[in-house]
Amino acid sequence: VTKSRENFVYQEPDEQVIQSLSIDNVIFGIGDGVLKVLLVRQEDPRHAGSWALPGGWLRRAEDLRDAAYRILKELTGLSDFYLQQLKTFGKVERFPGERVVTVAYYALVNAEAYTLVLGNSARDAAWHDVNHVPDLVYDHNEILSVAIERLRRDARDEPIGFELLPARFTLAELQSVYEAIFDAKLDKSNFRRRIIKLGFLEECMEKQHAVPHRAARYYQVDKKAYHALKRRGFGAISFV
Amino acid sequence: VTKSRENFVYQEPDEQVIQSLSIDNVIFGIGDGVLKVLLVRQEDPRHAGSWALPGGWLRRAEDLRDAAYRILKELTGLSDFYLQQLKTFGKVERFPGERVVTVAYYALVNAEAYTLVLGNSARDAAWHDVNHVPDLVYDHNEILSVAIERLRRDARDEPIGFELLPARFTLAELQSVYEAIFDAKLDKSNFRRRIIKLGFLEECMEKQHAVPHRAARYYQVDKKAYHALKRRGFGAISFV
């Protein structure tokens, strides 16, 4: 096996992993009102200091999706997040020195993850604004572009934005998540009418406190109603 | 390499292909007003007579998408079709005896392909109504289900249905394609208004001839207008 395998964050004994097949995770979060992606610093001396999507290898005894889940969990410490397969990237020249096809996944993690990840100085990982991402290794900029496009499409088809928030959130917070995803300002009353009409948001008894403006109501997702609606189909939501 | 590799239609010398990684194609067409899928007869003695999605191996010197294209072209003789990556399937137990992850693609081919394929008796390939598909080998029924769901989602987001028709078609033919995709009857005037409003259908001079009813106008796709619209986004079309 060549040196280039050591690029990846997670080392595995070669005989236990599938050769020529890697996994890369595009992990999205929201911070400062913008969409962010979690990147790790590359350890390959040829790419010293470069940023990359966090990735790893598929173990022989592990389902593909389980591998993507494990890699994300090991990096963030989180075990509850939205995870979807994105696309498999397999150009001959995408990886230097050997043929590696990579299966990309994308994940949405809520804001509480920030402190977990950024507080862990043992790994050099950081959130980057998706509008100001540096040159990444290999084809990782292309993978990220495909992920952003897919996230926007998915968010138009089903209201997945709340996956980026804590369990309880205000409608203003939810709106700011969609504004970050679509990189656009949304009309407040239209947004509220449409999201409430879907019928899976539950008002909490508690309101915000110690805020300088009128305290807003907290909401949470009624998961039963959400999944029932998901089975019937949301229709096109068209927030933007 | 084990016996099970011989299941696939296209044989390759082992050193020229990526181990543990296959490609499977879900090829859709329309026939008798219903959505059909092209299946091939399995040659593996353990599965003698069983049907399977047509598949093959990824060559070391070939991009992933090129491999899917080649496999489809070799089977149908066609070189112009709609081809999209579907999903990668990688459960540990999906393939007997060895670990094989498969990248599935889905394709739409137009009706002229039928005679080409069915006339080629050298290979045992046949179109099957998607509502009456037999038990397929491995996880191919699951792959087909995911492909049908994806085709319907894609057809709601962009008008890809004409890929299943010859270059010139009547609006009634186009409507019957969407009815086959969605497995539902559509309202004729709504359908016509919405599809024409998109602005990429061009009236041909020629009309149908030798038909027992009033001759209908032929249309064709203005590809420049279609691709310009595609870049801007179709919005949700909602034929159904």
GROMACS .gro file of C-alpha atoms in nm:
model
  480
    1VAL     CA    1   0.000   0.000   0.000
    2THR     CA    2   0.133   0.343  -0.086
    3LYS     CA    3   0.204   0.646   0.124
    4SER     CA    4  -0.107   0.820   0.002
    5ARG     CA    5  -0.333   0.608   0.221
    6GLU     CA    6  -0.191   0.789   0.522
    7ASN     CA    7  -0.369   1.103   0.411
    8PHE     CA    8  -0.676   0.988   0.589
    9VAL     CA    9  -0.754   1.068   0.947
   10TYR     CA   10  -0.839   0.717   1.050
   11GLN     CA   11  -0.576   0.448   1.004
   12GLU     CA   12  -0.683   0.088   0.956
   13PRO     CA   13  -0.481  -0.229   0.908
   14ASP     CA   14  -0.491  -0.286   0.532
   15GLU     CA   15  -0.630  -0.639   0.537
   16GLN     CA   16  -0.935  -0.524   0.731
   17VAL     CA   17  -1.049  -0.262   0.481
   18ILE     CA   18  -1.174  -0.271   0.124
   19GLN     CA   19  -0.897  -0.164  -0.110
   20SER     CA   20  -0.965   0.117  -0.358
   21LEU     CA   21  -1.280   0.234  -0.180
   22SER     CA   22  -1.292   0.523   0.068
   23ILE     CA   23  -1.565   0.726   0.238
   24ASP     CA   24  -1.576   1.105   0.268
   25ASN     CA   25  -1.822   1.298   0.484
   26VAL     CA   26  -1.952   1.648   0.414
   27ILE     CA   27  -2.067   1.765   0.759
   28PHE     CA   28  -2.284   2.077   0.760
   29GLY     CA   29  -2.365   2.299   1.056
   30ILE     CA   30  -2.489   2.656   1.105
   31GLY     CA   31  -2.281   2.924   1.276
   32ASP     CA   32  -2.303   3.304   1.280
   33GLY     CA   33  -2.609   3.273   1.056
   34VAL     CA   34  -2.422   3.102   0.771
   35LEU     CA   35  -2.388   2.747   0.646
   36LYS     CA   36  -2.060   2.589   0.753
   37VAL     CA   37  -1.873   2.271   0.668
   38LEU     CA   38  -1.641   2.078   0.898
   39LEU     CA   39  -1.291   2.033   0.753
   40VAL     CA   40  -0.983   1.853   0.886
   41ARG     CA   41  -0.619   1.939   0.833
   42GLN     CA   42  -0.438   1.706   0.593
   43GLU     CA   43  -0.140   1.515   0.734
   44ASP     CA   44   0.011   1.401   0.402
   45PRO     CA   45   0.348   1.585   0.373
   46ARG     CA   46   0.278   1.654   0.005
   47HIS     CA   47  -0.032   1.845   0.112
   48ALA     CA   48   0.088   1.971   0.451
   49GLY     CA   49  -0.150   2.226   0.592
   50SER     CA   50  -0.419   2.166   0.332
   51TRP     CA   51  -0.776   2.114   0.437
   52ALA     CA   52  -0.983   1.809   0.345
   53LEU     CA   53  -1.322   1.654   0.406
   54PRO     CA   54  -1.302   1.404   0.692
   55GLY     CA   55  -1.284   1.051   0.555
   56GLY     CA   56  -1.181   0.695   0.618
   57TRP     CA   57  -1.190   0.340   0.492
   58LEU     CA   58  -1.468   0.084   0.468
   59ARG     CA   59  -1.404  -0.218   0.689
   60ARG     CA   60  -1.469  -0.563   0.543
   61ALA     CA   61  -1.720  -0.654   0.813
   62GLU     CA   62  -1.911  -0.326   0.811
   63ASP     CA   63  -2.206  -0.200   0.605
   64LEU     CA   64  -2.127   0.104   0.392
   65ARG     CA   65  -2.365   0.334   0.579
   66ASP     CA   66  -2.231   0.214   0.916
   67ALA     CA   67  -1.881   0.318   0.808
   68ALA     CA   68  -1.995   0.672   0.723
   69TYR     CA   69  -2.176   0.687   1.059
   70ARG     CA   70  -1.870   0.561   1.251
   71ILE     CA   71  -1.634   0.811   1.087
   72LEU     CA   72  -1.867   1.100   1.174
   73LYS     CA   73  -1.922   0.979   1.528
   74GLU     CA   74  -1.550   0.936   1.591
   75LEU     CA   75  -1.482   1.290   1.475
   76THR     CA   76  -1.765   1.478   1.645
   77GLY     CA   77  -1.865   1.261   1.938
   78LEU     CA   78  -2.225   1.290   1.818
   79SER     CA   79  -2.448   0.990   1.767
   80ASP     CA   80  -2.770   1.159   1.652
   81PHE     CA   81  -2.753   1.337   1.318
   82TYR     CA   82  -2.907   1.345   0.970
   83LEU     CA   83  -2.696   1.133   0.732
   84GLN     CA   84  -2.761   1.078   0.362
   85GLN     CA   85  -2.556   0.918   0.092
   86LEU     CA   86  -2.454   1.190  -0.155
   87LYS     CA   87  -2.276   1.039  -0.454
   88THR     CA   88  -1.983   0.817  -0.546
   89PHE     CA   89  -1.687   0.987  -0.712
   90GLY     CA   90  -1.473   0.768  -0.936
   91LYS     CA   91  -1.263   0.954  -1.190
   92VAL     CA   92  -0.940   0.771  -1.269
   93GLU     CA   93  -0.719   1.065  -1.177
   94ARG     CA   94  -0.904   1.187  -0.867
   95PHE     CA   95  -0.659   1.038  -0.616
   96PRO     CA   96  -0.281   1.055  -0.665
   97GLY     CA   97  -0.076   0.739  -0.718
   98GLU     CA   98  -0.348   0.478  -0.689
   99ARG     CA   99  -0.708   0.419  -0.794
  100VAL     CA  100  -0.948   0.513  -0.516
  101VAL     CA  101  -1.323   0.549  -0.563
  102THR     CA  102  -1.489   0.742  -0.280
  103VAL     CA  103  -1.846   0.722  -0.155
  104ALA     CA  104  -1.950   1.065  -0.021
  105TYR     CA  105  -2.215   1.116   0.248
  106TYR     CA  106  -2.357   1.439   0.377
  107ALA     CA  107  -2.463   1.508   0.732
  108LEU     CA  108  -2.645   1.781   0.923
  109VAL     CA  109  -2.545   1.829   1.285
  110ASN     CA  110  -2.698   2.070   1.532
  111ALA     CA  111  -2.528   2.372   1.681
  112GLU     CA  112  -2.445   2.195   2.006
  113ALA     CA  113  -2.185   2.002   1.810
  114TYR     CA  114  -1.968   2.310   1.770
  115THR     CA  115  -1.825   2.315   2.117
  116LEU     CA  116  -1.770   1.940   2.112
  117VAL     CA  117  -1.563   1.951   1.797
  118LEU     CA  118  -1.384   2.280   1.836
  119GLY     CA  119  -1.304   2.204   2.197
  120ASN     CA  120  -1.121   1.890   2.093
  121SER     CA  121  -0.774   2.022   2.017
  122ALA     CA  122  -0.636   1.672   1.970
  123ARG     CA  123  -0.751   1.691   1.608
  124ASP     CA  124  -0.710   1.987   1.384
  125ALA     CA  125  -1.070   2.026   1.270
  126ALA     CA  126  -1.254   2.352   1.205
  127TRP     CA  127  -1.581   2.486   1.067
  128HIS     CA  128  -1.553   2.689   0.747
  129ASP     CA  129  -1.813   2.918   0.588
  130VAL     CA  130  -1.919   2.733   0.269
  131ASN     CA  131  -1.883   3.062   0.077
  132HIS     CA  132  -1.517   3.094   0.178
  133VAL     CA  133  -1.371   2.745   0.160
  134PRO     CA  134  -0.998   2.713   0.081
  135ASP     CA  135  -0.859   2.488  -0.195
  136LEU     CA  136  -0.914   2.136  -0.068
  137VAL     CA  137  -0.716   1.822  -0.154
  138TYR     CA  138  -0.805   1.589  -0.446
  139ASP     CA  139  -1.163   1.648  -0.574
  140HIS     CA  140  -1.297   1.757  -0.235
  141ASN     CA  141  -1.406   2.101  -0.359
  142GLU     CA  142  -1.617   1.927  -0.624
  143ILE     CA  143  -1.766   1.690  -0.365
  144LEU     CA  144  -1.854   1.990  -0.146
  145SER     CA  145  -2.023   2.172  -0.438
  146VAL     CA  146  -2.234   1.867  -0.516
  147ALA     CA  147  -2.326   1.842  -0.146
  148ILE     CA  148  -2.440   2.205  -0.123
  149GLU     CA  149  -2.655   2.166  -0.434
  150ARG     CA  150  -2.805   1.845  -0.295
  151LEU     CA  151  -2.870   1.996   0.048
  152ARG     CA  152  -3.064   2.281  -0.117
  153ARG     CA  153  -3.265   2.040  -0.328
  154ASP     CA  154  -3.344   1.819  -0.030
  155ALA     CA  155  -3.440   2.119   0.183
  156ARG     CA  156  -3.689   2.227  -0.086
  157ASP     CA  157  -3.843   1.879  -0.096
  158GLU     CA  158  -3.866   1.813   0.277
  159PRO     CA  159  -3.816   2.040   0.578
  160ILE     CA  160  -3.484   1.899   0.700
  161GLY     CA  161  -3.350   2.232   0.833
  162PHE     CA  162  -3.439   2.168   1.198
  163GLU     CA  163  -3.178   1.892   1.204
  164LEU     CA  164  -2.926   2.176   1.232
  165LEU     CA  165  -3.087   2.313   1.550
  166PRO     CA  166  -3.115   2.199   1.910
  167ALA     CA  167  -3.428   2.001   2.004
  168ARG     CA  168  -3.621   2.321   2.089
  169PHE     CA  169  -3.596   2.630   1.872
  170THR     CA  170  -3.781   2.951   1.788
  171LEU     CA  171  -3.933   3.010   1.444
  172ALA     CA  172  -3.679   3.292   1.396
  173GLU     CA  173  -3.398   3.040   1.453
  174LEU     CA  174  -3.555   2.795   1.209
  175GLN     CA  175  -3.593   3.069   0.949
  176SER     CA  176  -3.228   3.169   0.990
  177VAL     CA  177  -3.130   2.806   0.922
  178TYR     CA  178  -3.318   2.810   0.590
  179GLU     CA  179  -3.169   3.148   0.507
  180ALA     CA  180  -2.824   3.002   0.567
  181ILE     CA  181  -2.899   2.692   0.354
  182PHE     CA  182  -3.039   2.892   0.061
  183ASP     CA  183  -2.805   3.189   0.117
  184ALA     CA  184  -3.109   3.418   0.077
  185LYS     CA  185  -3.340   3.630   0.292
  186LEU     CA  186  -3.688   3.479   0.337
  187ASP     CA  187  -4.014   3.661   0.399
  188LYS     CA  188  -4.101   3.613   0.767
  189SER     CA  189  -4.478   3.573   0.743
  190ASN     CA  190  -4.466   3.348   0.435
  191PHE     CA  191  -4.207   3.127   0.599
  192ARG     CA  192  -4.406   3.094   0.921
  193ARG     CA  193  -4.732   3.023   0.743
  194ARG     CA  194  -4.580   2.751   0.526
  195ILE     CA  195  -4.381   2.575   0.794
  196ILE     CA  196  -4.669   2.574   1.045
  197LYS     CA  197  -4.914   2.454   0.780
  198LEU     CA  198  -4.709   2.134   0.745
  199GLY     CA  199  -4.840   2.042   1.090
  200PHE     CA  200  -4.542   1.877   1.257
  201LEU     CA  201  -4.422   2.169   1.473
  202GLU     CA  202  -4.534   2.153   1.834
  203GLU     CA  203  -4.548   2.460   2.056
  204CYS     CA  204  -4.358   2.418   2.383
  205MET     CA  205  -4.493   2.569   2.706
  206GLU     CA  206  -4.165   2.745   2.766
  207LYS     CA  207  -4.073   3.078   2.609
  208GLN     CA  208  -3.736   3.245   2.570
  209HIS     CA  209  -3.624   3.433   2.880
  210ALA     CA  210  -3.369   3.706   2.947
  211VAL     CA  211  -3.391   3.837   2.591
  212PRO     CA  212  -3.400   4.212   2.514
  213HIS     CA  213  -3.704   4.172   2.285
  214ARG     CA  214  -4.046   4.013   2.334
  215ALA     CA  215  -3.987   3.650   2.440
  216ALA     CA  216  -4.049   3.409   2.150
  217ARG     CA  217  -4.222   3.075   2.172
  218TYR     CA  218  -4.010   2.759   2.152
  219TYR     CA  219  -4.111   2.483   1.913
  220GLN     CA  220  -4.013   2.122   1.877
  221VAL     CA  221  -4.067   1.860   1.606
  222ASP     CA  222  -4.352   1.613   1.657
  223LYS     CA  223  -4.155   1.320   1.515
  224LYS     CA  224  -4.459   1.098   1.469
  225ALA     CA  225  -4.640   1.365   1.266
  226TYR     CA  226  -4.319   1.440   1.075
  227HIS     CA  227  -4.261   1.079   0.972
  228ALA     CA  228  -4.628   1.027   0.883
  229LEU     CA  229  -4.609   1.333   0.660
  230LYS     CA  230  -4.282   1.211   0.512
  231ARG     CA  231  -4.446   0.886   0.407
  232ARG     CA  232  -4.730   1.078   0.234
  233GLY     CA  233  -4.489   1.330   0.085
  234PHE     CA  234  -4.439   1.696   0.170
  235GLY     CA  235  -4.499   1.821  -0.181
  236ALA     CA  236  -4.272   2.100  -0.294
  237ILE     CA  237  -4.231   2.346  -0.009
  238SER     CA  238  -4.073   2.634  -0.201
  239PHE     CA  239  -3.948   2.851   0.081
  240VAL     CA  240  -3.752   3.047  -0.176
  241VAL     CA  241  -1.135  -1.468  -0.756
  242THR     CA  242  -1.439  -1.678  -0.684
  243LYS     CA  243  -1.702  -1.834  -0.903
  244SER     CA  244  -1.958  -1.567  -0.819
  245ARG     CA  245  -1.788  -1.310  -1.039
  246GLU     CA  246  -1.910  -1.507  -1.337
  247ASN     CA  247  -2.264  -1.397  -1.260
  248PHE     CA  248  -2.206  -1.083  -1.454
  249VAL     CA  249  -2.273  -1.047  -1.820
  250TYR     CA  250  -1.940  -0.893  -1.909
  251GLN     CA  251  -1.627  -1.084  -1.826
  252GLU     CA  252  -1.303  -0.897  -1.764
  253PRO     CA  253  -0.954  -1.022  -1.681
  254ASP     CA  254  -0.930  -0.977  -1.303
  255GLU     CA  255  -0.618  -0.763  -1.293
  256GLN     CA  256  -0.782  -0.501  -1.515
  257VAL     CA  257  -1.080  -0.436  -1.290
  258ILE     CA  258  -1.124  -0.290  -0.942
  259GLN     CA  259  -1.187  -0.572  -0.697
  260SER     CA  260  -1.493  -0.556  -0.470
  261LEU     CA  261  -1.663  -0.285  -0.676
  262SER     CA  262  -1.929  -0.352  -0.941
  263ILE     CA  263  -2.173  -0.144  -1.142
  264ASP     CA  264  -2.543  -0.219  -1.196
  265ASN     CA  265  -2.769  -0.036  -1.439
  266VAL     CA  266  -3.143   0.016  -1.399
  267ILE     CA  267  -3.256   0.081  -1.758
  268PHE     CA  268  -3.608   0.222  -1.793
  269GLY     CA  269  -3.819   0.233  -2.107
  270ILE     CA  270  -4.189   0.271  -2.188
  271GLY     CA  271  -4.390  -0.002  -2.357
  272ASP     CA  272  -4.766  -0.066  -2.385
  273GLY     CA  273  -4.818   0.253  -2.183
  274VAL     CA  274  -4.634   0.126  -1.875
  275LEU     CA  275  -4.291   0.179  -1.727
  276LYS     CA  276  -4.056  -0.111  -1.800
  277VAL     CA  277  -3.711  -0.218  -1.684
  278LEU     CA  278  -3.455  -0.413  -1.885
  279LEU     CA  279  -3.346  -0.733  -1.712
  280VAL     CA  280  -3.093  -1.000  -1.808
  281ARG     CA  281  -3.098  -1.370  -1.735
  282GLN     CA  282  -2.849  -1.480  -1.470
  283GLU     CA  283  -2.587  -1.734  -1.578
  284ASP     CA  284  -2.463  -1.834  -1.232
  285PRO     CA  285  -2.569  -2.203  -1.189
  286ARG     CA  286  -2.677  -2.128  -0.832
  287HIS     CA  287  -2.926  -1.878  -0.971
  288ALA     CA  288  -2.998  -2.042  -1.306
  289GLY     CA  289  -3.289  -1.877  -1.479
  290SER     CA  290  -3.309  -1.588  -1.236
  291TRP     CA  291  -3.333  -1.234  -1.363
  292ALA     CA  292  -3.090  -0.959  -1.270
  293LEU     CA  293  -3.010  -0.598  -1.347
  294PRO     CA  294  -2.742  -0.577  -1.615
  295GLY     CA  295  -2.404  -0.509  -1.457
  296GLY     CA  296  -2.031  -0.533  -1.490
  297TRP     CA  297  -1.696  -0.434  -1.345
  298LEU     CA  298  -1.511  -0.105  -1.327
  299ARG     CA  299  -1.186  -0.112  -1.526
  300ARG     CA  300  -0.877   0.038  -1.366
  301ALA     CA  301  -0.823   0.287  -1.647
  302GLU     CA  302  -1.185   0.398  -1.676
  303ASP     CA  303  -1.388   0.668  -1.500
  304LEU     CA  304  -1.682   0.534  -1.300
  305ARG     CA  305  -1.945   0.701  -1.518
  306ASP     CA  306  -1.773   0.581  -1.835
  307ALA     CA  307  -1.805   0.224  -1.709
  308ALA     CA  308  -2.180   0.260  -1.655
  309TYR     CA  309  -2.210   0.412  -2.003
  310ARG     CA  310  -2.004   0.132  -2.163
  311ILE     CA  311  -2.208  -0.144  -1.998
  312LEU     CA  312  -2.534   0.012  -2.118
  313LYS     CA  313  -2.401   0.073  -2.468
  314GLU     CA  314  -2.271  -0.284  -2.500
  315LEU     CA  315  -2.609  -0.422  -2.401
  316THR     CA  316  -2.842  -0.200  -2.602
  317GLY     CA  317  -2.630  -0.071  -2.887
  318LEU     CA  318  -2.749   0.280  -2.798
  319SER     CA  319  -2.510   0.569  -2.744
  320ASP     CA  320  -2.755   0.850  -2.662
  321PHE     CA  321  -2.949   0.812  -2.340
  322TYR     CA  322  -3.017   0.980  -2.005
  323LEU     CA  323  -2.784   0.837  -1.742
  324GLN     CA  324  -2.773   0.932  -1.374
  325GLN     CA  325  -2.591   0.785  -1.081
  326LEU     CA  326  -2.851   0.638  -0.844
  327LYS     CA  327  -2.687   0.517  -0.523
  328THR     CA  328  -2.413   0.288  -0.398
  329PHE     CA  329  -2.525  -0.028  -0.221
  330GLY     CA  330  -2.280  -0.173   0.029
  331LYS     CA  331  -2.433  -0.405   0.287
  332VAL     CA  332  -2.189  -0.673   0.400
  333GLU     CA  333  -2.421  -0.960   0.307
  334ARG     CA  334  -2.556  -0.825  -0.022
  335PHE     CA  335  -2.337  -1.044  -0.247
  336PRO     CA  336  -2.275  -1.413  -0.170
  337GLY     CA  337  -1.927  -1.536  -0.086
  338GLU     CA  338  -1.730  -1.214  -0.118
  339ARG     CA  339  -1.760  -0.846  -0.034
  340VAL     CA  340  -1.885  -0.650  -0.335
  341VAL     CA  341  -2.008  -0.292  -0.318
  342THR     CA  342  -2.211  -0.191  -0.622
  343VAL     CA  343  -2.262   0.154  -0.772
  344ALA     CA  344  -2.607   0.169  -0.934
  345TYR     CA  345  -2.696   0.400  -1.224
  346TYR     CA  346  -3.032   0.458  -1.381
  347ALA     CA  347  -3.096   0.526  -1.746
  348LEU     CA  348  -3.388   0.630  -1.965
  349VAL     CA  349  -3.385   0.499  -2.321
  350ASN     CA  350  -3.632   0.578  -2.594
  351ALA     CA  351  -3.876   0.335  -2.749
  352GLU     CA  352  -3.662   0.275  -3.056
  353ALA     CA  353  -3.430   0.081  -2.831
  354TYR     CA  354  -3.680  -0.200  -2.793
  355THR     CA  355  -3.627  -0.361  -3.129
  356LEU     CA  356  -3.252  -0.327  -3.097
  357VAL     CA  357  -3.240  -0.510  -2.771
  358LEU     CA  358  -3.514  -0.764  -2.816
  359GLY     CA  359  -3.390  -0.846  -3.164
  360ASN     CA  360  -3.056  -0.945  -3.024
  361SER     CA  361  -3.114  -1.309  -2.931
  362ALA     CA  362  -2.748  -1.362  -2.848
  363ARG     CA  363  -2.823  -1.235  -2.500
  364ASP     CA  364  -3.123  -1.324  -2.291
  365ALA     CA  365  -3.250  -0.978  -2.210
  366ALA     CA  366  -3.613  -0.868  -2.178
  367TRP     CA  367  -3.827  -0.573  -2.072
  368HIS     CA  368  -4.042  -0.626  -1.764
  369ASP     CA  369  -4.334  -0.416  -1.639
  370VAL     CA  370  -4.203  -0.252  -1.317
  371ASN     CA  371  -4.527  -0.350  -1.144
  372HIS     CA  372  -4.470  -0.719  -1.220
  373VAL     CA  373  -4.101  -0.783  -1.169
  374PRO     CA  374  -3.994  -1.133  -1.060
  375ASP     CA  375  -3.763  -1.202  -0.764
  376LEU     CA  376  -3.423  -1.075  -0.873
  377VAL     CA  377  -3.081  -1.192  -0.753
  378TYR     CA  378  -2.895  -1.037  -0.457
  379ASP     CA  379  -3.040  -0.695  -0.358
  380HIS     CA  380  -3.152  -0.609  -0.712
  381ASN     CA  381  -3.520  -0.572  -0.617
  382GLU     CA  382  -3.418  -0.313  -0.357
  383ILE     CA  383  -3.202  -0.130  -0.613
  384LEU     CA  384  -3.496  -0.125  -0.855
  385SER     CA  385  -3.731   0.017  -0.588
  386VAL     CA  386  -3.487   0.296  -0.507
  387ALA     CA  387  -3.455   0.368  -0.881
  388ILE     CA  388  -3.832   0.397  -0.935
  389GLU     CA  389  -3.864   0.633  -0.638
  390ARG     CA  390  -3.574   0.842  -0.768
  391LEU     CA  391  -3.711   0.851  -1.124
  392ARG     CA  392  -4.042   0.988  -0.990
  393ARG     CA  393  -3.868   1.250  -0.780
  394ASP     CA  394  -3.646   1.358  -1.070
  395ALA     CA  395  -3.943   1.371  -1.308
  396ARG     CA  396  -4.122   1.607  -1.067
  397ASP     CA  397  -3.818   1.836  -1.048
  398GLU     CA  398  -3.729   1.848  -1.417
  399PRO     CA  399  -3.918   1.730  -1.726
  400ILE     CA  400  -3.699   1.431  -1.815
  401GLY     CA  401  -3.983   1.219  -1.957
  402PHE     CA  402  -3.914   1.297  -2.323
  403GLU     CA  403  -3.589   1.102  -2.292
  404LEU     CA  404  -3.808   0.794  -2.317
  405LEU     CA  405  -3.954   0.900  -2.653
  406PRO     CA  406  -3.822   0.929  -3.008
  407ALA     CA  407  -3.690   1.273  -3.112
  408ARG     CA  408  -4.036   1.383  -3.231
  409PHE     CA  409  -4.348   1.307  -3.033
  410THR     CA  410  -4.706   1.419  -2.981
  411LEU     CA  411  -4.824   1.574  -2.655
  412ALA     CA  412  -5.045   1.268  -2.603
  413GLU     CA  413  -4.737   1.047  -2.625
  414LEU     CA  414  -4.549   1.269  -2.380
  415GLN     CA  415  -4.844   1.262  -2.140
  416SER     CA  416  -4.859   0.882  -2.158
  417VAL     CA  417  -4.490   0.870  -2.060
  418TYR     CA  418  -4.557   1.074  -1.747
  419GLU     CA  419  -4.861   0.859  -1.672
  420ALA     CA  420  -4.639   0.553  -1.696
  421ILE     CA  421  -4.370   0.707  -1.472
  422PHE     CA  422  -4.617   0.817  -1.202
  423ASP     CA  423  -4.850   0.520  -1.257
  424ALA     CA  424  -5.141   0.767  -1.254
  425LYS     CA  425  -5.383   0.934  -1.497
  426LEU     CA  426  -5.308   1.302  -1.559
  427ASP     CA  427  -5.551   1.575  -1.657
  428LYS     CA  428  -5.496   1.648  -2.028
  429SER     CA  429  -5.539   2.025  -2.030
  430ASN     CA  430  -5.340   2.082  -1.709
  431PHE     CA  431  -5.058   1.868  -1.841
  432ARG     CA  432  -5.045   2.049  -2.175
  433ARG     CA  433  -5.059   2.395  -2.020
  434ARG     CA  434  -4.778   2.319  -1.774
  435ILE     CA  435  -4.542   2.148  -2.017
  436ILE     CA  436  -4.587   2.413  -2.288
  437LYS     CA  437  -4.543   2.696  -2.037
  438LEU     CA  438  -4.190   2.567  -1.967
  439GLY     CA  439  -4.103   2.695  -2.313
  440PHE     CA  440  -3.867   2.432  -2.448
  441LEU     CA  441  -4.109   2.235  -2.670
  442GLU     CA  442  -4.089   2.326  -3.037
  443GLU     CA  443  -4.375   2.257  -3.280
  444CYS     CA  444  -4.267   2.061  -3.585
  445MET     CA  445  -4.418   2.138  -3.927
  446GLU     CA  446  -4.514   1.777  -3.974
  447LYS     CA  447  -4.831   1.625  -3.830
  448GLN     CA  448  -4.921   1.263  -3.773
  449HIS     CA  449  -5.054   1.090  -4.084
  450ALA     CA  450  -5.258   0.779  -4.148
  451VAL     CA  451  -5.420   0.789  -3.803
  452PRO     CA  452  -5.791   0.719  -3.750
  453HIS     CA  453  -5.838   1.040  -3.545
  454ARG     CA  454  -5.755   1.407  -3.611
  455ALA     CA  455  -5.380   1.424  -3.688
  456ALA     CA  456  -5.184   1.555  -3.390
  457ARG     CA  457  -4.893   1.796  -3.405
  458TYR     CA  458  -4.543   1.662  -3.350
  459TYR     CA  459  -4.314   1.837  -3.104
  460GLN     CA  460  -3.942   1.823  -3.038
  461VAL     CA  461  -3.719   1.950  -2.758
  462ASP     CA  462  -3.538   2.278  -2.816
  463LYS     CA  463  -3.221   2.161  -2.643
  464LYS     CA  464  -3.073   2.508  -2.608
  465ALA     CA  465  -3.387   2.638  -2.435
  466TYR     CA  466  -3.406   2.323  -2.223
  467HIS     CA  467  -3.050   2.351  -2.095
  468ALA     CA  468  -3.084   2.727  -2.033
  469LEU     CA  469  -3.396   2.653  -1.827
  470LYS     CA  470  -3.217   2.371  -1.648
  471ARG     CA  471  -2.943   2.607  -1.535
  472ARG     CA  472  -3.204   2.852  -1.399
  473GLY     CA  473  -3.412   2.573  -1.245
  474PHE     CA  474  -3.750   2.437  -1.348
  475GLY     CA  475  -3.909   2.489  -1.012
  476ALA     CA  476  -4.141   2.214  -0.897
  477ILE     CA  477  -4.348   2.100  -1.191
  478SER     CA  478  -4.611   1.898  -1.005
  479PHE     CA  479  -4.773   1.710  -1.291
  480VAL     CA  480  -4.939   1.493  -1.031
   0.00000   0.00000   0.00000
